Coordinates of C-alpha atoms (C1' of nucleotides) in Angstrom, one line a residue:
Chain A
M58 CA 192.9 156.0 100.0
T59 CA 191.3 158.0 97.9
A60 CA 190.9 161.6 97.1
P61 CA 189.5 162.7 100.3
Q62 CA 188.4 166.0 99.6
P63 CA 184.5 166.6 99.5
E64 CA 184.9 168.1 96.7
P65 CA 181.6 167.5 94.7
R66 CA 182.4 167.1 91.1
P67 CA 181.4 170.6 90.0
A68 CA 178.6 170.6 87.0
V69 CA 180.1 171.5 83.9
P70 CA 179.5 175.0 83.2
G71 CA 179.5 174.8 79.6
L72 CA 177.7 177.1 77.1
D73 CA 176.3 174.1 75.0
D74 CA 175.1 171.5 78.0
V75 CA 172.9 170.1 75.4
V76 CA 175.9 167.8 73.9
E77 CA 177.6 166.0 76.5
I78 CA 181.1 165.5 74.8
R79 CA 182.8 164.6 78.1
R80 CA 182.4 160.8 78.1
S81 CA 184.4 160.3 81.3
M82 CA 184.7 157.4 82.7
P83 CA 183.6 156.7 86.7
Q84 CA 186.3 156.9 89.1
A85 CA 185.8 153.4 90.2
S86 CA 186.4 152.0 86.9
V87 CA 189.3 154.0 86.3
E88 CA 190.7 152.6 89.8
R89 CA 190.4 148.8 87.9
L90 CA 192.1 149.6 85.3
P91 CA 195.4 148.9 86.4
G92 CA 194.3 145.6 87.7
Y93 CA 193.2 144.6 83.9
L94 CA 196.3 146.0 82.4
R95 CA 198.3 143.9 84.7
V96 CA 196.4 140.9 83.9
L97 CA 196.6 141.9 80.4
T98 CA 200.2 142.4 80.3
E99 CA 201.1 139.1 82.1
L100 CA 198.6 136.9 79.7
S101 CA 200.1 138.7 76.8
S102 CA 204.1 137.5 77.9
H103 CA 202.3 133.8 78.3
G104 CA 201.6 134.0 74.7
V105 CA 197.8 133.8 75.5
T106 CA 196.2 135.9 72.5
S107 CA 192.6 135.8 73.2
A108 CA 190.4 135.8 76.3
S109 CA 186.7 136.1 77.6
S110 CA 185.5 138.8 80.1
Q111 CA 184.8 135.4 82.4
Q112 CA 188.2 134.5 82.3
L113 CA 189.9 138.0 82.5
A114 CA 187.6 138.8 85.5
E115 CA 188.6 135.7 87.4
L116 CA 192.5 137.1 87.2
A117 CA 191.7 140.5 88.2
G118 CA 189.3 139.6 90.8
V119 CA 185.9 141.2 89.9
G120 CA 182.9 140.0 88.5
P121 CA 182.7 139.1 84.4
A122 CA 179.8 142.0 84.3
Q123 CA 181.6 144.7 85.8
L124 CA 184.6 144.2 83.4
R125 CA 182.6 144.4 80.9
K126 CA 181.3 147.2 81.7
D127 CA 184.2 149.2 82.8
L128 CA 185.8 148.2 79.3
S129 CA 182.9 149.6 77.4
H130 CA 183.7 153.0 78.8
L131 CA 187.1 152.6 76.3
G132 CA 184.9 152.0 73.6
S133 CA 184.0 148.4 72.0
H134 CA 186.9 146.0 71.6
G135 CA 185.6 142.6 72.0
R136 CA 184.1 140.6 70.0
R137 CA 180.7 139.1 70.6
G138 CA 180.8 135.4 70.7
V139 CA 184.5 134.8 71.1
G140 CA 186.0 137.3 73.6
Y141 CA 188.9 140.0 73.8
D142 CA 192.1 140.1 71.7
V143 CA 194.7 140.5 74.6
D144 CA 197.2 142.6 72.7
T145 CA 194.6 144.8 71.2
L146 CA 193.1 145.2 74.1
R147 CA 196.1 145.7 76.4
E148 CA 197.3 148.5 74.2
R149 CA 193.9 149.9 74.5
V150 CA 194.0 150.3 78.2
Q151 CA 197.5 151.3 78.7
T152 CA 196.7 154.3 76.0
A153 CA 193.8 154.9 78.2
L154 CA 196.2 155.2 81.3
G155 CA 198.0 157.5 79.6
L156 CA 201.2 155.2 79.6
V157 CA 202.6 156.2 76.0
V158 CA 205.4 157.6 77.5
E159 CA 207.3 156.9 80.3
L160 CA 206.3 159.7 83.0
P161 CA 209.1 161.2 85.5
V162 CA 208.6 161.0 89.0
A163 CA 209.9 162.8 92.1
I164 CA 209.9 161.2 95.3
V165 CA 210.5 163.2 98.3
G166 CA 211.6 161.8 101.7
A167 CA 214.5 159.9 101.5
G168 CA 213.8 157.9 104.5
N169 CA 213.2 154.1 105.0
L170 CA 209.9 154.5 102.6
G171 CA 211.1 156.9 100.2
H172 CA 214.2 154.9 99.7
A173 CA 212.1 151.5 99.3
L174 CA 209.9 153.5 96.7
A175 CA 213.2 154.6 94.7
N176 CA 214.5 150.9 94.5
Y177 CA 210.9 149.5 93.6
S178 CA 211.6 148.0 90.2
G179 CA 207.8 148.0 89.6
F180 CA 207.7 151.6 88.9
G181 CA 210.3 150.9 85.6
A182 CA 208.5 148.0 84.5
R183 CA 204.9 150.0 84.4
G184 CA 205.7 153.3 83.1
F185 CA 207.4 155.5 85.4
T186 CA 210.8 156.5 86.1
V187 CA 212.2 158.0 89.2
V188 CA 214.2 161.2 88.1
A189 CA 214.6 162.8 91.8
L190 CA 214.5 162.1 95.1
L191 CA 214.4 164.8 97.7
D192 CA 215.0 165.0 101.3
A193 CA 216.0 167.7 103.9
S194 CA 218.3 165.8 106.0
P195 CA 221.9 167.3 105.3
A196 CA 223.3 163.6 105.8
L197 CA 221.4 162.1 103.1
V198 CA 221.8 165.0 100.7
G199 CA 224.5 164.2 98.2
T200 CA 224.3 160.5 98.3
E201 CA 223.2 158.0 95.6
V202 CA 219.9 155.9 95.9
A203 CA 219.0 154.1 93.0
G204 CA 221.1 155.7 90.8
V205 CA 219.6 158.8 91.7
V206 CA 221.7 161.7 93.6
V207 CA 219.8 163.2 96.7
E208 CA 218.8 166.7 96.2
D209 CA 218.2 169.1 99.0
V210 CA 214.4 169.7 99.6
A211 CA 214.7 173.3 99.4
R212 CA 215.4 172.7 95.4
L213 CA 212.2 171.1 95.4
A214 CA 210.4 173.8 92.9
E215 CA 213.4 174.1 90.5
V216 CA 214.1 170.2 90.4
V217 CA 210.5 169.9 89.5
R218 CA 210.3 172.5 86.4
D219 CA 213.8 171.7 85.0
L220 CA 212.8 167.9 84.7
E221 CA 209.3 168.3 84.1
V222 CA 208.1 166.0 86.7
A223 CA 204.5 165.1 86.2
I224 CA 203.9 163.1 89.4
V225 CA 205.3 164.0 93.0
V226 CA 205.1 161.1 95.5
I227 CA 205.6 162.6 99.1
A228 CA 207.1 160.1 101.6
T229 CA 208.0 162.9 104.1
P230 CA 207.1 162.5 108.1
G231 CA 203.6 163.9 108.5
D232 CA 204.2 167.5 109.8
Q233 CA 206.3 168.5 106.8
A234 CA 203.3 167.0 104.3
Q235 CA 201.7 169.6 104.1
R236 CA 204.4 172.3 103.5
V237 CA 206.1 169.9 100.8
C238 CA 202.7 169.6 99.0
D239 CA 202.2 173.2 98.7
V240 CA 205.3 173.7 97.2
V241 CA 204.8 171.0 94.8
V242 CA 201.3 172.1 94.0
G243 CA 202.9 175.8 93.5
A244 CA 205.6 174.5 90.9
G245 CA 202.5 173.3 88.9
V246 CA 202.2 169.6 89.7
R247 CA 198.8 168.3 89.2
E248 CA 199.3 164.5 90.3
I249 CA 200.4 163.8 94.0
L250 CA 200.6 160.6 95.6
N251 CA 201.0 160.9 99.6
F252 CA 202.3 158.3 101.9
A253 CA 202.4 160.6 104.8
P254 CA 200.0 160.1 107.8
R255 CA 198.3 163.0 107.0
A256 CA 195.0 164.7 105.2
L257 CA 196.3 167.0 102.7
H258 CA 194.5 169.8 101.3
V259 CA 194.8 170.8 97.2
P260 CA 193.6 173.5 95.4
E261 CA 190.7 172.2 92.6
G262 CA 192.1 170.4 90.0
V263 CA 194.8 168.9 91.5
E264 CA 194.6 165.0 91.9
L265 CA 195.6 163.3 95.3
R266 CA 195.6 159.9 96.4
S267 CA 196.5 159.0 99.8
V268 CA 197.8 155.5 101.2
D269 CA 198.5 155.5 104.8
L270 CA 200.0 151.9 105.9
G271 CA 198.7 152.5 110.0
S272 CA 195.1 153.1 108.5
E273 CA 195.2 149.8 106.1
L274 CA 196.1 148.0 109.5
Q275 CA 193.5 149.4 111.8
I276 CA 191.0 148.9 108.9
L277 CA 191.5 145.0 109.0
A278 CA 191.4 145.5 113.0
F279 CA 188.5 146.6 113.0
H280 CA 187.3 143.4 111.3
S281 CA 189.2 141.3 113.2
R282 CA 187.6 142.7 116.4
E283 CA 184.2 142.3 114.7
R284 CA 184.4 138.9 114.8
S285 CA 186.2 137.9 117.8
G286 CA 185.0 140.5 119.9
R287 CA 181.6 141.9 121.3
P288 CA 179.3 143.4 118.8
Q289 CA 179.9 146.8 120.0
V290 CA 179.0 148.0 123.2
Chain B
M25 CA 192.8 149.1 97.2
T26 CA 190.0 147.1 98.9
A27 CA 188.9 143.7 99.0
P28 CA 188.6 143.3 95.3
Q29 CA 186.4 140.0 95.8
P30 CA 183.1 139.5 94.0
E31 CA 181.5 138.4 96.7
P32 CA 177.9 140.0 96.9
R33 CA 178.1 139.8 101.3
P34 CA 175.4 137.2 101.5
A35 CA 172.2 138.3 102.9
V36 CA 171.6 136.6 106.4
P37 CA 169.6 133.5 106.0
G38 CA 168.5 133.7 109.9
L39 CA 165.6 132.3 111.1
D40 CA 164.4 135.6 112.8
D41 CA 164.9 138.0 109.5
V42 CA 162.4 140.4 111.6
V43 CA 164.8 141.5 113.8
E44 CA 168.0 142.8 112.5
I45 CA 170.3 142.7 115.1
R46 CA 173.6 143.0 113.1
R47 CA 174.1 146.8 113.4
S48 CA 177.4 146.6 111.2
M49 CA 178.8 149.8 109.9
P50 CA 179.2 150.6 106.4
Q51 CA 182.3 149.5 105.0
A52 CA 183.0 153.1 103.6
S53 CA 182.5 154.4 107.5
V54 CA 184.9 152.0 108.4
E55 CA 187.5 153.0 106.1
R56 CA 187.4 156.6 107.5
L57 CA 187.7 155.8 111.0
P58 CA 191.3 155.5 111.0
G59 CA 191.6 159.2 109.6
Y60 CA 189.4 160.4 112.5
L61 CA 191.4 158.5 115.1
R62 CA 194.4 160.1 114.0
V63 CA 192.7 164.0 113.9
L64 CA 191.2 163.0 117.4
T65 CA 194.8 161.9 118.8
E66 CA 196.8 165.0 117.3
L67 CA 194.4 167.2 119.1
S68 CA 194.2 165.3 122.3
S69 CA 197.9 165.9 122.3
H70 CA 197.8 169.7 121.7
G71 CA 195.4 169.6 124.8
V72 CA 192.1 170.4 122.9
T73 CA 189.2 168.8 124.8
S74 CA 186.6 170.1 122.4
A75 CA 185.9 170.1 118.8
S76 CA 182.6 170.4 116.4
S77 CA 182.2 168.3 113.5
Q78 CA 182.8 171.1 111.3
Q79 CA 186.2 171.7 112.8
L80 CA 186.8 167.5 112.9
A81 CA 185.6 167.5 109.1
E82 CA 188.2 170.0 108.1
L83 CA 191.1 168.3 110.0
A84 CA 190.3 164.8 108.3
G85 CA 189.6 166.2 104.9
V86 CA 185.6 165.4 104.8
G87 CA 182.3 166.9 104.8
P88 CA 180.8 167.6 108.5
A89 CA 177.7 165.5 107.6
Q90 CA 179.5 162.9 106.1
L91 CA 181.7 162.8 109.7
R92 CA 178.6 162.9 112.0
K93 CA 176.9 160.2 110.1
D94 CA 180.0 157.9 110.4
L95 CA 180.3 158.3 113.9
S96 CA 176.6 158.2 114.6
H97 CA 177.3 154.4 114.0
L98 CA 179.2 154.1 116.7
G99 CA 176.7 155.5 119.1
S100 CA 175.7 158.8 120.4
H101 CA 178.5 160.6 121.4
G102 CA 178.7 164.2 121.1
R103 CA 176.6 167.1 122.5
R104 CA 174.1 168.9 120.8
G105 CA 174.7 172.7 120.8
V106 CA 178.3 171.8 121.8
G107 CA 180.6 169.3 119.6
Y108 CA 182.5 166.3 120.6
D109 CA 184.6 165.7 123.9
V110 CA 187.9 165.0 122.3
D111 CA 189.0 162.3 124.4
T112 CA 186.0 160.4 124.9
L113 CA 185.4 160.5 121.4
R114 CA 189.1 159.1 120.5
E115 CA 188.9 156.1 123.1
R116 CA 185.6 155.4 121.3
V117 CA 187.1 155.3 117.9
Q118 CA 190.0 153.6 119.4
T119 CA 187.9 150.7 120.6
A120 CA 185.8 150.4 117.6
L121 CA 188.7 149.8 115.7
G122 CA 190.0 147.1 118.0
L123 CA 193.0 148.9 119.3
V124 CA 192.8 148.0 122.8
V125 CA 195.6 145.8 122.6
E126 CA 198.6 145.9 120.4
L127 CA 197.7 143.4 117.7
P128 CA 200.8 141.4 116.5
V129 CA 201.7 141.5 113.1
A130 CA 204.1 139.5 110.7
I131 CA 205.7 140.7 107.8
V132 CA 206.3 138.1 104.7
G133 CA 209.1 139.8 102.3
A134 CA 212.2 141.3 103.6
G135 CA 213.6 142.9 100.2
N136 CA 213.3 146.9 100.1
L137 CA 209.7 147.3 101.1
G138 CA 209.6 144.5 103.6
H139 CA 212.8 146.2 105.3
A140 CA 211.2 149.3 104.8
L141 CA 207.9 148.4 106.4
A142 CA 209.6 146.7 109.6
N143 CA 211.4 149.8 110.2
Y144 CA 208.5 151.7 109.7
S145 CA 207.4 153.7 113.4
G146 CA 204.0 154.6 112.7
F147 CA 203.5 150.7 113.2
G148 CA 204.1 151.1 116.8
A149 CA 202.4 154.3 117.5
R150 CA 199.3 153.1 116.0
G151 CA 198.7 150.0 117.8
F152 CA 201.0 147.2 116.2
T153 CA 204.0 145.2 116.7
V154 CA 206.0 143.5 114.2
V155 CA 206.6 140.2 115.9
A156 CA 208.1 138.5 112.7
L157 CA 209.7 139.1 109.5
L158 CA 210.2 136.3 107.1
D159 CA 212.0 135.7 103.5
A160 CA 213.0 132.9 101.5
S161 CA 216.7 134.0 100.4
P162 CA 218.9 132.4 102.7
A163 CA 221.2 135.4 102.7
L164 CA 218.5 137.2 104.5
V165 CA 217.6 134.6 107.1
G166 CA 218.9 135.0 110.3
T167 CA 219.8 138.6 109.9
E168 CA 218.5 141.0 112.1
V169 CA 216.0 144.1 111.0
A170 CA 214.4 146.3 113.2
G171 CA 215.1 144.2 116.1
V172 CA 213.6 141.1 114.8
V173 CA 215.4 138.1 113.0
V174 CA 214.4 137.4 109.9
E175 CA 212.9 133.7 109.8
D176 CA 212.5 131.1 106.5
V177 CA 209.3 131.5 104.9
A178 CA 209.3 128.1 105.4
R179 CA 208.5 128.3 109.1
L180 CA 205.6 130.6 108.4
A181 CA 202.8 128.4 109.4
E182 CA 204.5 127.6 112.6
V183 CA 205.6 131.1 113.3
V184 CA 202.0 132.6 112.6
R185 CA 200.8 130.1 115.3
D186 CA 203.5 130.6 117.9
L187 CA 203.3 134.2 118.0
E188 CA 199.5 134.1 117.6
V189 CA 199.8 136.8 114.6
A190 CA 196.7 138.6 113.9
I191 CA 197.7 140.3 111.0
V192 CA 200.1 139.6 107.9
V193 CA 201.6 141.5 105.5
I194 CA 202.7 140.3 102.2
A195 CA 205.4 142.3 100.9
T196 CA 206.6 139.4 98.5
P197 CA 207.2 139.6 94.6
G198 CA 204.2 138.7 92.9
D199 CA 204.8 135.2 91.6
Q200 CA 205.1 134.3 95.0
A201 CA 202.1 135.9 96.9
Q202 CA 199.3 133.6 96.2
R203 CA 201.2 130.7 97.8
V204 CA 202.3 132.4 101.0
C205 CA 198.5 133.7 101.0
D206 CA 197.5 130.3 100.9
V207 CA 199.6 129.0 103.6
V208 CA 198.9 132.0 105.9
V209 CA 195.1 131.4 105.6
G210 CA 195.6 127.8 106.4
A211 CA 197.1 129.0 109.3
G212 CA 194.4 130.5 110.5
V213 CA 195.3 134.2 109.6
R214 CA 192.0 136.2 108.4
E215 CA 193.2 139.7 108.2
I216 CA 196.0 140.2 104.9
L217 CA 197.2 143.2 103.8
N218 CA 198.9 142.5 100.3
F219 CA 201.6 144.7 99.0
A220 CA 202.4 142.5 95.7
P221 CA 201.1 143.5 92.2
R222 CA 198.6 140.6 92.3
A223 CA 195.1 140.2 92.6
L224 CA 194.8 137.5 95.6
H225 CA 192.3 135.0 96.3
V226 CA 190.9 134.2 99.3
P227 CA 188.0 132.0 101.0
E228 CA 184.7 134.1 102.5
G229 CA 185.4 135.3 105.9
V230 CA 188.9 136.2 105.1
E231 CA 189.7 140.2 105.0
L232 CA 191.9 140.9 102.2
R233 CA 193.2 144.4 101.5
S234 CA 195.7 145.4 98.5
V235 CA 197.9 148.4 98.2
D236 CA 199.9 148.4 94.7
L237 CA 202.2 151.0 94.1
G238 CA 202.4 150.9 90.8
S239 CA 198.2 151.3 90.5
E240 CA 197.9 154.0 92.2
L241 CA 200.6 155.9 89.8
Q242 CA 198.7 154.6 86.7
I243 CA 195.3 156.0 88.4
L244 CA 197.2 159.4 88.6
A245 CA 198.5 159.2 85.3
F246 CA 195.1 158.7 83.8
H247 CA 194.2 161.7 85.5
S248 CA 197.2 163.5 84.0
R249 CA 196.5 162.3 80.5
E250 CA 192.7 163.5 80.9
R251 CA 193.8 166.7 81.2
S252 CA 196.4 167.5 78.8
G253 CA 195.9 164.4 76.2
R254 CA 193.0 164.2 73.7
P255 CA 189.6 163.3 75.2
Q256 CA 189.9 159.4 74.3
V257 CA 189.9 158.0 70.9
Chain C
dA11 C1' 172.3 180.1 119.2
dA12 C1' 175.0 176.5 117.9
dC13 C1' 175.7 172.2 117.0
dT14 C1' 174.4 167.1 117.0
dG15 C1' 171.8 163.0 114.8
dT16 C1' 169.0 161.0 111.2
dG17 C1' 165.0 160.3 107.8
dA18 C1' 164.7 161.8 103.1
dA19 C1' 166.5 162.8 98.7
dT20 C1' 169.9 162.1 96.1
dG21 C1' 173.8 160.4 93.6
dA22 C1' 177.0 156.5 92.5
dC23 C1' 178.4 152.1 91.6
dT24 C1' 177.3 147.1 90.8
dT25 C1' 174.6 143.6 89.3
dC26 C1' 171.2 141.5 86.0
dA27 C1' 169.2 139.5 82.2
dC28 C1' 169.1 140.0 77.6
dA29 C1' 168.9 141.6 72.8
dG30 C1' 172.4 141.6 69.4
dC31 C1' 176.4 139.6 67.1
dC32 C1' 179.6 136.1 66.0
Chain D
dG2 C1' 176.2 128.2 71.9
dG3 C1' 179.1 131.4 73.5
dC4 C1' 180.1 136.0 74.9
dT5 C1' 180.0 140.9 74.4
dG6 C1' 177.6 145.8 75.5
dT7 C1' 174.0 147.8 77.6
dG8 C1' 169.4 149.3 79.2
dA9 C1' 166.9 148.8 83.8
dA10 C1' 167.0 147.3 88.5
dG11 C1' 169.1 147.3 92.7
dT12 C1' 172.3 148.2 96.4
dC13 C1' 175.2 151.4 98.6
dA14 C1' 177.3 155.7 100.1
dT15 C1' 177.2 160.5 100.4
dT16 C1' 174.3 165.2 101.1
dC17 C1' 170.7 167.7 102.2
dA18 C1' 167.9 169.7 105.8
dC19 C1' 166.0 170.0 109.7
dA20 C1' 163.7 168.5 114.4
dG21 C1' 165.9 168.2 118.8
dT22 C1' 169.0 169.3 122.6
dT23 C1' 172.1 172.0 125.3

DNA sequence: AACTGTGAATGACTTCACAGCC
DNA sequence: GGCTGTGAAGTCATTCACAGTT
């Protein structure tokens, strides 16, 4: 569940390739930051002010060396011999993740999943606001879900621009996903989260993440079989 | 969203380490198989009988070389100069994923998400049957959702054993997830899909995959900021 | 001529192990 | 003594490029 595109991150064609200013973080590290943030927020809310990489790693479910290296990409924020200041680090990670302001999210597809996502309280608690919910079904358009009136998907581009949507969640049936995706990209959105069971194609520069519930179960099924079944053919 | 455990797959301590019998597939390849299966099923239903790695890869959103290498782990099934037989390959991938029989799935947590998952039609279509739905709330226990009566979560171990559940989906609030997980593992289940926003700990030999909606959005937010925001600090 | 299957090359990520600091 | 930050080593994954097959 990741960007499935075979885009081999193009080398920077900059003039001055001597000085590498882009101190970019490895994708794998980025994907662990939300986990660290969760742990730090939890500790903070319990009044814990300091923690070692050992402790944080245990809670986040990773190795201590990995956590330290991940955090080192954000700069030095721990104190040798002591550990990390929980609140300072939390704020640092939060900033790195761009969660200083609430980001407006639109959900396309108000079926089972879209409905559940709109009601999911975790969004608000984690820095996002669902500002729009859209669907193609006339029966749903106009109804209110989670405090938001469902709009016609035909108004998608308009809504995205008017509300300055930063991230679009696609929760439509598979056969409509690519069409919706194209409209969304056309409207200028560059962060898309796809729940439809299809591989979507996006132009370079657009970040796409896909989560497919069926696939997750199938991956588990593979391991289940690997154990009890015969060792392939 | 992957197994977050820092378990460094222990080297086989076998007596005869000369002959490596375990021709196991790389985890990364396993994670792409469901995508290939989806593409093959779709082509098959459209009456397409043959396809090249080029075509399949395009549809699956990966590179052709990667697809060929992934498939090579299942043995040779393509024909040089020609391509792959869609139906043969589909069956082969399906078998590798252990989808020869319908696998019984239990969902713990009948809130927004659990509800949506139970109603998600994709499960049945992909080789799984939701045989049980459990919740802690007395208001929900006894009600019927998606043709299944909601059971009390206290009966979890019992239900898992009686119905021979192969995979458990955890869709509870975060603070109950680890407790539920422990019970599930205790009941003998070795494949768990977690949607609760927590890092769960499982003993070796249990396969755990975690999907956290909030984290997915935060990862997108990181890239959003990377673009428009200042280049860190 | 077209296309697969795969060793070899490259690249990415993780873990180790230890110097440096508190 | 305890713990971070990080180069170096090790592991795993992707891509290349071509020999082999139809």
